[in-house]
Amino acid sequence: MPIGVFDSGLGGLTILRSLQRRLPDQAFVYLGDNANTPYGTRDAYDVFDLTTKSVQTLFDKGCELVIIACNTASASALHRMQVSWLPEGHKRVLGVFVPMIENLTRRDWGDNAPPTHTGLENVAVFATQSTIESAAFPREMKFRARDVNVVGHACDGLVDAIESGDRALSMALVEQHVSALLSRLPKPQAAVLGCTHYPIVESMFRAALPEGTKLLSQPAIVAEATSDYLKRHPRYKEVGDTAYYTTGAVEKVGRMAEMFLGQMVNWQKV
Ligand code: DGL
């Protein structure tokens, strides 16, 4: 069966592209909830309702494994979905959040041993307002890594600037947000771009961050983790192409998506 990839809009395409490169034969179904984007300024209840609705749409399209390629939905809705919403059987929902924590702390998600020294002292997280407010990132980091200081910053306005293709505004916002974070954490060891839109402006973050800060690439990390997951759970593999769905206006979404995908694809309305 195809693997479902869900995002509030177009940001998840950065994850999808990386998945397509890592797993070139795999069939995918992408769904962007462009009619309701952005999620980053919504409360957790709203994000849960919208996310479950879209994941159900992907289940109805035959996907049994769905990747939530949205940090906001992963941080504020995924845990509740896994505990109280998922039906019995083989349907699974994974998020983009867990592989980042595993990569940074070098510990498996299921490892519930007390926090250890991981060598990590200062980590910067750039994300949407909802993701930062969920506090999921610092909570899960501290659960595994002793002595780690996680400083998060909500990059207001950046998702809209990226979606509108305004490079100058995106650059100004990245500089402003990085500088605000650096005033609280002058020398981060590592920086996490905790929003699936941000890889589009990764070079701007790299230029604004101090030299030596390790910038984690979420699309590559998620693709590697998915490939590992499929080795352990081959039932979710299926050879095929990618189908693209949106809850929004097909023509407009198609035009905007070209910037994320580097090519025109055929979008269908759900
Ligand atoms: N793609 C979402 C994320 O990774 C951000 C976009 C939105 O606010 O909906 O958090």
JSON list of N, CA, C and O in Angstrom, two decimals, residues 177-226:
[
{"chain": "A", "resi": 177, "resn": "HIS", "atom": "N", "xyz": [14.89, 36.57, 13.52]},
{"chain": "A", "resi": 177, "resn": "HIS", "atom": "CA", "xyz": [14.59, 35.49, 14.46]},
{"chain": "A", "resi": 177, "resn": "HIS", "atom": "C", "xyz": [15.87, 34.84, 15.00]},
{"chain": "A", "resi": 177, "resn": "HIS", "atom": "O", "xyz": [15.96, 34.52, 16.19]},
{"chain": "A", "resi": 178, "resn": "VAL", "atom": "N", "xyz": [16.86, 34.66, 14.13]},
{"chain": "A", "resi": 178, "resn": "VAL", "atom": "CA", "xyz": [18.12, 34.07, 14.60]},
{"chain": "A", "resi": 178, "resn": "VAL", "atom": "C", "xyz": [18.77, 35.00, 15.61]},
{"chain": "A", "resi": 178, "resn": "VAL", "atom": "O", "xyz": [19.23, 34.58, 16.68]},
{"chain": "A", "resi": 179, "resn": "SER", "atom": "N", "xyz": [18.75, 36.28, 15.31]},
{"chain": "A", "resi": 179, "resn": "SER", "atom": "CA", "xyz": [19.39, 37.23, 16.22]},
{"chain": "A", "resi": 179, "resn": "SER", "atom": "C", "xyz": [18.65, 37.27, 17.57]},
{"chain": "A", "resi": 179, "resn": "SER", "atom": "O", "xyz": [19.28, 37.34, 18.63]},
{"chain": "A", "resi": 180, "resn": "ALA", "atom": "N", "xyz": [17.31, 37.14, 17.55]},
{"chain": "A", "resi": 180, "resn": "ALA", "atom": "CA", "xyz": [16.55, 37.10, 18.82]},
{"chain": "A", "resi": 180, "resn": "ALA", "atom": "C", "xyz": [16.95, 35.87, 19.63]},
{"chain": "A", "resi": 180, "resn": "ALA", "atom": "O", "xyz": [17.12, 35.94, 20.85]},
{"chain": "A", "resi": 181, "resn": "LEU", "atom": "N", "xyz": [17.12, 34.75, 18.96]},
{"chain": "A", "resi": 181, "resn": "LEU", "atom": "CA", "xyz": [17.50, 33.53, 19.70]},
{"chain": "A", "resi": 181, "resn": "LEU", "atom": "C", "xyz": [18.93, 33.64, 20.23]},
{"chain": "A", "resi": 181, "resn": "LEU", "atom": "O", "xyz": [19.22, 33.28, 21.38]},
{"chain": "A", "resi": 182, "resn": "LEU", "atom": "N", "xyz": [19.82, 34.20, 19.40]},
{"chain": "A", "resi": 182, "resn": "LEU", "atom": "CA", "xyz": [21.24, 34.29, 19.83]},
{"chain": "A", "resi": 182, "resn": "LEU", "atom": "C", "xyz": [21.41, 35.22, 21.02]},
{"chain": "A", "resi": 182, "resn": "LEU", "atom": "O", "xyz": [22.36, 35.08, 21.79]},
{"chain": "A", "resi": 183, "resn": "SER", "atom": "N", "xyz": [20.46, 36.14, 21.20]},
{"chain": "A", "resi": 183, "resn": "SER", "atom": "CA", "xyz": [20.58, 37.03, 22.36]},
{"chain": "A", "resi": 183, "resn": "SER", "atom": "C", "xyz": [20.32, 36.22, 23.65]},
{"chain": "A", "resi": 183, "resn": "SER", "atom": "O", "xyz": [20.73, 36.61, 24.73]},
{"chain": "A", "resi": 184, "resn": "ARG", "atom": "N", "xyz": [19.63, 35.05, 23.52]},
{"chain": "A", "resi": 184, "resn": "ARG", "atom": "CA", "xyz": [19.38, 34.19, 24.69]},
{"chain": "A", "resi": 184, "resn": "ARG", "atom": "C", "xyz": [20.37, 33.03, 24.74]},
{"chain": "A", "resi": 184, "resn": "ARG", "atom": "O", "xyz": [20.63, 32.47, 25.80]},
{"chain": "A", "resi": 185, "resn": "LEU", "atom": "N", "xyz": [20.87, 32.62, 23.59]},
{"chain": "A", "resi": 185, "resn": "LEU", "atom": "CA", "xyz": [21.80, 31.48, 23.53]},
{"chain": "A", "resi": 185, "resn": "LEU", "atom": "C", "xyz": [22.86, 31.81, 22.47]},
{"chain": "A", "resi": 185, "resn": "LEU", "atom": "O", "xyz": [22.72, 31.48, 21.29]},
{"chain": "A", "resi": 186, "resn": "PRO", "atom": "N", "xyz": [23.95, 32.48, 22.90]},
{"chain": "A", "resi": 186, "resn": "PRO", "atom": "CA", "xyz": [24.89, 33.04, 21.91]},
{"chain": "A", "resi": 186, "resn": "PRO", "atom": "C", "xyz": [25.62, 31.99, 21.06]},
{"chain": "A", "resi": 186, "resn": "PRO", "atom": "O", "xyz": [25.92, 32.25, 19.91]},
{"chain": "A", "resi": 187, "resn": "LYS", "atom": "N", "xyz": [25.88, 30.81, 21.63]},
{"chain": "A", "resi": 187, "resn": "LYS", "atom": "CA", "xyz": [26.65, 29.82, 20.85]},
{"chain": "A", "resi": 187, "resn": "LYS", "atom": "C", "xyz": [25.99, 28.46, 20.85]},
{"chain": "A", "resi": 187, "resn": "LYS", "atom": "O", "xyz": [26.45, 27.54, 21.54]},
{"chain": "A", "resi": 188, "resn": "PRO", "atom": "N", "xyz": [24.89, 28.29, 20.09]},
{"chain": "A", "resi": 188, "resn": "PRO", "atom": "CA", "xyz": [24.27, 26.96, 20.08]},
{"chain": "A", "resi": 188, "resn": "PRO", "atom": "C", "xyz": [25.19, 25.94, 19.43]},
{"chain": "A", "resi": 188, "resn": "PRO", "atom": "O", "xyz": [25.81, 26.23, 18.41]},
{"chain": "A", "resi": 189, "resn": "GLN", "atom": "N", "xyz": [25.26, 24.75, 20.05]},
{"chain": "A", "resi": 189, "resn": "GLN", "atom": "CA", "xyz": [26.04, 23.66, 19.46]},
{"chain": "A", "resi": 189, "resn": "GLN", "atom": "C", "xyz": [25.33, 23.14, 18.22]},
{"chain": "A", "resi": 189, "resn": "GLN", "atom": "O", "xyz": [25.96, 22.80, 17.23]},
{"chain": "A", "resi": 190, "resn": "ALA", "atom": "N", "xyz": [24.00, 23.00, 18.36]},
{"chain": "A", "resi": 190, "resn": "ALA", "atom": "CA", "xyz": [23.20, 22.47, 17.24]},
{"chain": "A", "resi": 190, "resn": "ALA", "atom": "C", "xyz": [21.95, 23.32, 17.10]},
{"chain": "A", "resi": 190, "resn": "ALA", "atom": "O", "xyz": [21.46, 23.90, 18.08]},
{"chain": "A", "resi": 191, "resn": "ALA", "atom": "N", "xyz": [21.43, 23.41, 15.87]},
{"chain": "A", "resi": 191, "resn": "ALA", "atom": "CA", "xyz": [20.18, 24.13, 15.63]},
{"chain": "A", "resi": 191, "resn": "ALA", "atom": "C", "xyz": [19.24, 23.21, 14.86]},
{"chain": "A", "resi": 191, "resn": "ALA", "atom": "O", "xyz": [19.65, 22.52, 13.92]},
{"chain": "A", "resi": 192, "resn": "VAL", "atom": "N", "xyz": [18.00, 23.18, 15.30]},
{"chain": "A", "resi": 192, "resn": "VAL", "atom": "CA", "xyz": [16.98, 22.35, 14.67]},
{"chain": "A", "resi": 192, "resn": "VAL", "atom": "C", "xyz": [16.00, 23.27, 13.95]},
{"chain": "A", "resi": 192, "resn": "VAL", "atom": "O", "xyz": [15.47, 24.20, 14.55]},
{"chain": "A", "resi": 193, "resn": "LEU", "atom": "N", "xyz": [15.81, 23.01, 12.65]},
{"chain": "A", "resi": 193, "resn": "LEU", "atom": "CA", "xyz": [14.77, 23.75, 11.93]},
{"chain": "A", "resi": 193, "resn": "LEU", "atom": "C", "xyz": [13.50, 22.92, 12.11]},
{"chain": "A", "resi": 193, "resn": "LEU", "atom": "O", "xyz": [13.24, 21.99, 11.34]},
{"chain": "A", "resi": 194, "resn": "GLY", "atom": "N", "xyz": [12.73, 23.24, 13.14]},
{"chain": "A", "resi": 194, "resn": "GLY", "atom": "CA", "xyz": [11.60, 22.41, 13.54]},
{"chain": "A", "resi": 194, "resn": "GLY", "atom": "C", "xyz": [10.31, 22.78, 12.87]},
{"chain": "A", "resi": 194, "resn": "GLY", "atom": "O", "xyz": [9.24, 22.80, 13.50]},
{"chain": "A", "resi": 195, "resn": "CYS", "atom": "N", "xyz": [10.37, 23.09, 11.59]},
{"chain": "A", "resi": 195, "resn": "CYS", "atom": "CA", "xyz": [9.18, 23.36, 10.79]},
{"chain": "A", "resi": 195, "resn": "CYS", "atom": "C", "xyz": [9.52, 22.90, 9.38]},
{"chain": "A", "resi": 195, "resn": "CYS", "atom": "O", "xyz": [10.61, 23.23, 8.87]},
{"chain": "A", "resi": 196, "resn": "THR", "atom": "N", "xyz": [8.62, 22.15, 8.77]},
{"chain": "A", "resi": 196, "resn": "THR", "atom": "CA", "xyz": [8.97, 21.55, 7.48]},
{"chain": "A", "resi": 196, "resn": "THR", "atom": "C", "xyz": [9.08, 22.57, 6.34]},
{"chain": "A", "resi": 196, "resn": "THR", "atom": "O", "xyz": [9.55, 22.23, 5.26]},
{"chain": "A", "resi": 197, "resn": "HIS", "atom": "N", "xyz": [8.66, 23.80, 6.58]},
{"chain": "A", "resi": 197, "resn": "HIS", "atom": "CA", "xyz": [8.87, 24.85, 5.57]},
{"chain": "A", "resi": 197, "resn": "HIS", "atom": "C", "xyz": [10.32, 25.35, 5.55]},
{"chain": "A", "resi": 197, "resn": "HIS", "atom": "O", "xyz": [10.80, 25.83, 4.53]},
{"chain": "A", "resi": 198, "resn": "TYR", "atom": "N", "xyz": [10.96, 25.31, 6.69]},
{"chain": "A", "resi": 198, "resn": "TYR", "atom": "CA", "xyz": [12.24, 26.01, 6.82]},
{"chain": "A", "resi": 198, "resn": "TYR", "atom": "C", "xyz": [13.39, 25.47, 5.97]},
{"chain": "A", "resi": 198, "resn": "TYR", "atom": "O", "xyz": [14.31, 26.25, 5.63]},
{"chain": "A", "resi": 199, "resn": "PRO", "atom": "N", "xyz": [13.40, 24.17, 5.60]},
{"chain": "A", "resi": 199, "resn": "PRO", "atom": "CA", "xyz": [14.50, 23.73, 4.72]},
{"chain": "A", "resi": 199, "resn": "PRO", "atom": "C", "xyz": [14.59, 24.54, 3.42]},
{"chain": "A", "resi": 199, "resn": "PRO", "atom": "O", "xyz": [15.66, 24.65, 2.82]},
{"chain": "A", "resi": 200, "resn": "ILE", "atom": "N", "xyz": [13.46, 25.13, 3.00]},
{"chain": "A", "resi": 200, "resn": "ILE", "atom": "CA", "xyz": [13.48, 25.96, 1.79]},
{"chain": "A", "resi": 200, "resn": "ILE", "atom": "C", "xyz": [14.42, 27.16, 1.98]},
{"chain": "A", "resi": 200, "resn": "ILE", "atom": "O", "xyz": [15.00, 27.67, 1.01]},
{"chain": "A", "resi": 201, "resn": "VAL", "atom": "N", "xyz": [14.55, 27.63, 3.22]},
{"chain": "A", "resi": 201, "resn": "VAL", "atom": "CA", "xyz": [15.42, 28.78, 3.49]},
{"chain": "A", "resi": 201, "resn": "VAL", "atom": "C", "xyz": [16.59, 28.37, 4.40]},
{"chain": "A", "resi": 201, "resn": "VAL", "atom": "O", "xyz": [17.14, 29.18, 5.14]},
{"chain": "A", "resi": 202, "resn": "GLU", "atom": "N", "xyz": [16.99, 27.09, 4.28]},
{"chain": "A", "resi": 202, "resn": "GLU", "atom": "CA", "xyz": [18.07, 26.57, 5.14]},
{"chain": "A", "resi": 202, "resn": "GLU", "atom": "C", "xyz": [19.36, 27.38, 4.98]},
{"chain": "A", "resi": 202, "resn": "GLU", "atom": "O", "xyz": [20.05, 27.67, 5.95]},
{"chain": "A", "resi": 203, "resn": "SER", "atom": "N", "xyz": [19.66, 27.77, 3.73]},
{"chain": "A", "resi": 203, "resn": "SER", "atom": "CA", "xyz": [20.92, 28.51, 3.51]},
{"chain": "A", "resi": 203, "resn": "SER", "atom": "C", "xyz": [20.89, 29.86, 4.25]},
{"chain": "A", "resi": 203, "resn": "SER", "atom": "O", "xyz": [21.92, 30.35, 4.69]},
{"chain": "A", "resi": 204, "resn": "MET", "atom": "N", "xyz": [19.69, 30.43, 4.40]},
{"chain": "A", "resi": 204, "resn": "MET", "atom": "CA", "xyz": [19.58, 31.71, 5.13]},
{"chain": "A", "resi": 204, "resn": "MET", "atom": "C", "xyz": [19.86, 31.49, 6.61]},
{"chain": "A", "resi": 204, "resn": "MET", "atom": "O", "xyz": [20.51, 32.30, 7.27]},
{"chain": "A", "resi": 205, "resn": "PHE", "atom": "N", "xyz": [19.34, 30.39, 7.16]},
{"chain": "A", "resi": 205, "resn": "PHE", "atom": "CA", "xyz": [19.62, 30.07, 8.57]},
{"chain": "A", "resi": 205, "resn": "PHE", "atom": "C", "xyz": [21.12, 29.82, 8.76]},
{"chain": "A", "resi": 205, "resn": "PHE", "atom": "O", "xyz": [21.73, 30.31, 9.70]},
{"chain": "A", "resi": 206, "resn": "ARG", "atom": "N", "xyz": [21.69, 29.07, 7.81]},
{"chain": "A", "resi": 206, "resn": "ARG", "atom": "CA", "xyz": [23.12, 28.75, 7.92]},
{"chain": "A", "resi": 206, "resn": "ARG", "atom": "C", "xyz": [23.96, 30.03, 7.95]},
{"chain": "A", "resi": 206, "resn": "ARG", "atom": "O", "xyz": [24.88, 30.17, 8.74]},
{"chain": "A", "resi": 207, "resn": "ALA", "atom": "N", "xyz": [23.58, 30.97, 7.08]},
{"chain": "A", "resi": 207, "resn": "ALA", "atom": "CA", "xyz": [24.34, 32.23, 7.00]},
{"chain": "A", "resi": 207, "resn": "ALA", "atom": "C", "xyz": [24.17, 33.07, 8.27]},
{"chain": "A", "resi": 207, "resn": "ALA", "atom": "O", "xyz": [25.09, 33.77, 8.68]},
{"chain": "A", "resi": 208, "resn": "ALA", "atom": "N", "xyz": [23.00, 32.99, 8.89]},
{"chain": "A", "resi": 208, "resn": "ALA", "atom": "CA", "xyz": [22.73, 33.84, 10.06]},
{"chain": "A", "resi": 208, "resn": "ALA", "atom": "C", "xyz": [23.26, 33.24, 11.36]},
{"chain": "A", "resi": 208, "resn": "ALA", "atom": "O", "xyz": [23.51, 33.97, 12.33]},
{"chain": "A", "resi": 209, "resn": "LEU", "atom": "N", "xyz": [23.44, 31.91, 11.39]},
{"chain": "A", "resi": 209, "resn": "LEU", "atom": "CA", "xyz": [23.91, 31.26, 12.63]},
{"chain": "A", "resi": 209, "resn": "LEU", "atom": "C", "xyz": [25.43, 31.35, 12.75]},
{"chain": "A", "resi": 209, "resn": "LEU", "atom": "O", "xyz": [26.13, 31.43, 11.74]},
{"chain": "A", "resi": 210, "resn": "PRO", "atom": "N", "xyz": [25.96, 31.31, 13.98]},
{"chain": "A", "resi": 210, "resn": "PRO", "atom": "CA", "xyz": [27.41, 31.37, 14.13]},
{"chain": "A", "resi": 210, "resn": "PRO", "atom": "C", "xyz": [28.08, 30.16, 13.45]},
{"chain": "A", "resi": 210, "resn": "PRO", "atom": "O", "xyz": [27.50, 29.08, 13.41]},
{"chain": "A", "resi": 211, "resn": "GLU", "atom": "N", "xyz": [29.29, 30.39, 12.97]},
{"chain": "A", "resi": 211, "resn": "GLU", "atom": "CA", "xyz": [30.05, 29.30, 12.36]},
{"chain": "A", "resi": 211, "resn": "GLU", "atom": "C", "xyz": [30.23, 28.20, 13.40]},
{"chain": "A", "resi": 211, "resn": "GLU", "atom": "O", "xyz": [30.43, 28.48, 14.57]},
{"chain": "A", "resi": 212, "resn": "GLY", "atom": "N", "xyz": [30.14, 26.97, 12.97]},
{"chain": "A", "resi": 212, "resn": "GLY", "atom": "CA", "xyz": [30.34, 25.87, 13.91]},
{"chain": "A", "resi": 212, "resn": "GLY", "atom": "C", "xyz": [29.05, 25.32, 14.48]},
{"chain": "A", "resi": 212, "resn": "GLY", "atom": "O", "xyz": [29.05, 24.25, 15.09]},
{"chain": "A", "resi": 213, "resn": "THR", "atom": "N", "xyz": [27.93, 26.03, 14.30]},
{"chain": "A", "resi": 213, "resn": "THR", "atom": "CA", "xyz": [26.64, 25.49, 14.77]},
{"chain": "A", "resi": 213, "resn": "THR", "atom": "C", "xyz": [26.21, 24.40, 13.80]},
{"chain": "A", "resi": 213, "resn": "THR", "atom": "O", "xyz": [26.12, 24.63, 12.59]},
{"chain": "A", "resi": 214, "resn": "LYS", "atom": "N", "xyz": [25.93, 23.22, 14.35]},
{"chain": "A", "resi": 214, "resn": "LYS", "atom": "CA", "xyz": [25.51, 22.11, 13.49]},
{"chain": "A", "resi": 214, "resn": "LYS", "atom": "C", "xyz": [24.03, 22.29, 13.16]},
{"chain": "A", "resi": 214, "resn": "LYS", "atom": "O", "xyz": [23.20, 22.42, 14.06]},
{"chain": "A", "resi": 215, "resn": "LEU", "atom": "N", "xyz": [23.71, 22.33, 11.87]},
{"chain": "A", "resi": 215, "resn": "LEU", "atom": "CA", "xyz": [22.32, 22.52, 11.46]},
{"chain": "A", "resi": 215, "resn": "LEU", "atom": "C", "xyz": [21.76, 21.17, 11.03]},
{"chain": "A", "resi": 215, "resn": "LEU", "atom": "O", "xyz": [22.27, 20.55, 10.09]},
{"chain": "A", "resi": 216, "resn": "LEU", "atom": "N", "xyz": [20.74, 20.71, 11.73]},
{"chain": "A", "resi": 216, "resn": "LEU", "atom": "CA", "xyz": [20.21, 19.37, 11.41]},
{"chain": "A", "resi": 216, "resn": "LEU", "atom": "C", "xyz": [19.24, 19.43, 10.24]},
{"chain": "A", "resi": 216, "resn": "LEU", "atom": "O", "xyz": [18.36, 20.28, 10.19]},
{"chain": "A", "resi": 217, "resn": "SER", "atom": "N", "xyz": [19.41, 18.48, 9.31]},
{"chain": "A", "resi": 217, "resn": "SER", "atom": "CA", "xyz": [18.52, 18.44, 8.15]},
{"chain": "A", "resi": 217, "resn": "SER", "atom": "C", "xyz": [17.39, 17.45, 8.40]},
{"chain": "A", "resi": 217, "resn": "SER", "atom": "O", "xyz": [17.57, 16.24, 8.33]},
{"chain": "A", "resi": 218, "resn": "GLN", "atom": "N", "xyz": [16.23, 17.99, 8.71]},
{"chain": "A", "resi": 218, "resn": "GLN", "atom": "CA", "xyz": [15.10, 17.12, 9.05]},
{"chain": "A", "resi": 218, "resn": "GLN", "atom": "C", "xyz": [14.68, 16.21, 7.88]},
{"chain": "A", "resi": 218, "resn": "GLN", "atom": "O", "xyz": [14.44, 15.01, 8.11]},
{"chain": "A", "resi": 219, "resn": "PRO", "atom": "N", "xyz": [14.59, 16.71, 6.63]},
{"chain": "A", "resi": 219, "resn": "PRO", "atom": "CA", "xyz": [14.18, 15.81, 5.55]},
{"chain": "A", "resi": 219, "resn": "PRO", "atom": "C", "xyz": [15.09, 14.58, 5.43]},
{"chain": "A", "resi": 219, "resn": "PRO", "atom": "O", "xyz": [14.60, 13.45, 5.30]},
{"chain": "A", "resi": 220, "resn": "ALA", "atom": "N", "xyz": [16.40, 14.77, 5.52]},
{"chain": "A", "resi": 220, "resn": "ALA", "atom": "CA", "xyz": [17.33, 13.63, 5.40]},
{"chain": "A", "resi": 220, "resn": "ALA", "atom": "C", "xyz": [17.17, 12.67, 6.58]},
{"chain": "A", "resi": 220, "resn": "ALA", "atom": "O", "xyz": [17.17, 11.45, 6.41]},
{"chain": "A", "resi": 221, "resn": "ILE", "atom": "N", "xyz": [17.04, 13.23, 7.78]},
{"chain": "A", "resi": 221, "resn": "ILE", "atom": "CA", "xyz": [16.93, 12.39, 8.98]},
{"chain": "A", "resi": 221, "resn": "ILE", "atom": "C", "xyz": [15.63, 11.58, 8.96]},
{"chain": "A", "resi": 221, "resn": "ILE", "atom": "O", "xyz": [15.60, 10.39, 9.26]},
{"chain": "A", "resi": 222, "resn": "VAL", "atom": "N", "xyz": [14.53, 12.22, 8.53]},
{"chain": "A", "resi": 222, "resn": "VAL", "atom": "CA", "xyz": [13.23, 11.52, 8.49]},
{"chain": "A", "resi": 222, "resn": "VAL", "atom": "C", "xyz": [13.26, 10.43, 7.40]},
{"chain": "A", "resi": 222, "resn": "VAL", "atom": "O", "xyz": [12.74, 9.32, 7.61]},
{"chain": "A", "resi": 223, "resn": "ALA", "atom": "N", "xyz": [13.88, 10.71, 6.26]},
{"chain": "A", "resi": 223, "resn": "ALA", "atom": "CA", "xyz": [13.94, 9.72, 5.18]},
{"chain": "A", "resi": 223, "resn": "ALA", "atom": "C", "xyz": [14.74, 8.49, 5.63]},
{"chain": "A", "resi": 223, "resn": "ALA", "atom": "O", "xyz": [14.35, 7.35, 5.37]},
{"chain": "A", "resi": 224, "resn": "GLU", "atom": "N", "xyz": [15.84, 8.73, 6.34]},
{"chain": "A", "resi": 224, "resn": "GLU", "atom": "CA", "xyz": [16.66, 7.62, 6.82]},
{"chain": "A", "resi": 224, "resn": "GLU", "atom": "C", "xyz": [15.88, 6.78, 7.85]},
{"chain": "A", "resi": 224, "resn": "GLU", "atom": "O", "xyz": [15.89, 5.55, 7.80]},
{"chain": "A", "resi": 225, "resn": "ALA", "atom": "N", "xyz": [15.19, 7.48, 8.74]},
{"chain": "A", "resi": 225, "resn": "ALA", "atom": "CA", "xyz": [14.41, 6.77, 9.77]},
{"chain": "A", "resi": 225, "resn": "ALA", "atom": "C", "xyz": [13.28, 5.97, 9.13]},
{"chain": "A", "resi": 225, "resn": "ALA", "atom": "O", "xyz": [12.97, 4.85, 9.56]},
{"chain": "A", "resi": 226, "resn": "THR", "atom": "N", "xyz": [12.66, 6.51, 8.09]},
{"chain": "A", "resi": 226, "resn": "THR", "atom": "CA", "xyz": [11.56, 5.79, 7.41]},
{"chain": "A", "resi": 226, "resn": "THR", "atom": "C", "xyz": [12.09, 4.56, 6.70]},
{"chain": "A", "resi": 226, "resn": "THR", "atom": "O", "xyz": [11.47, 3.49, 6.73]}
]
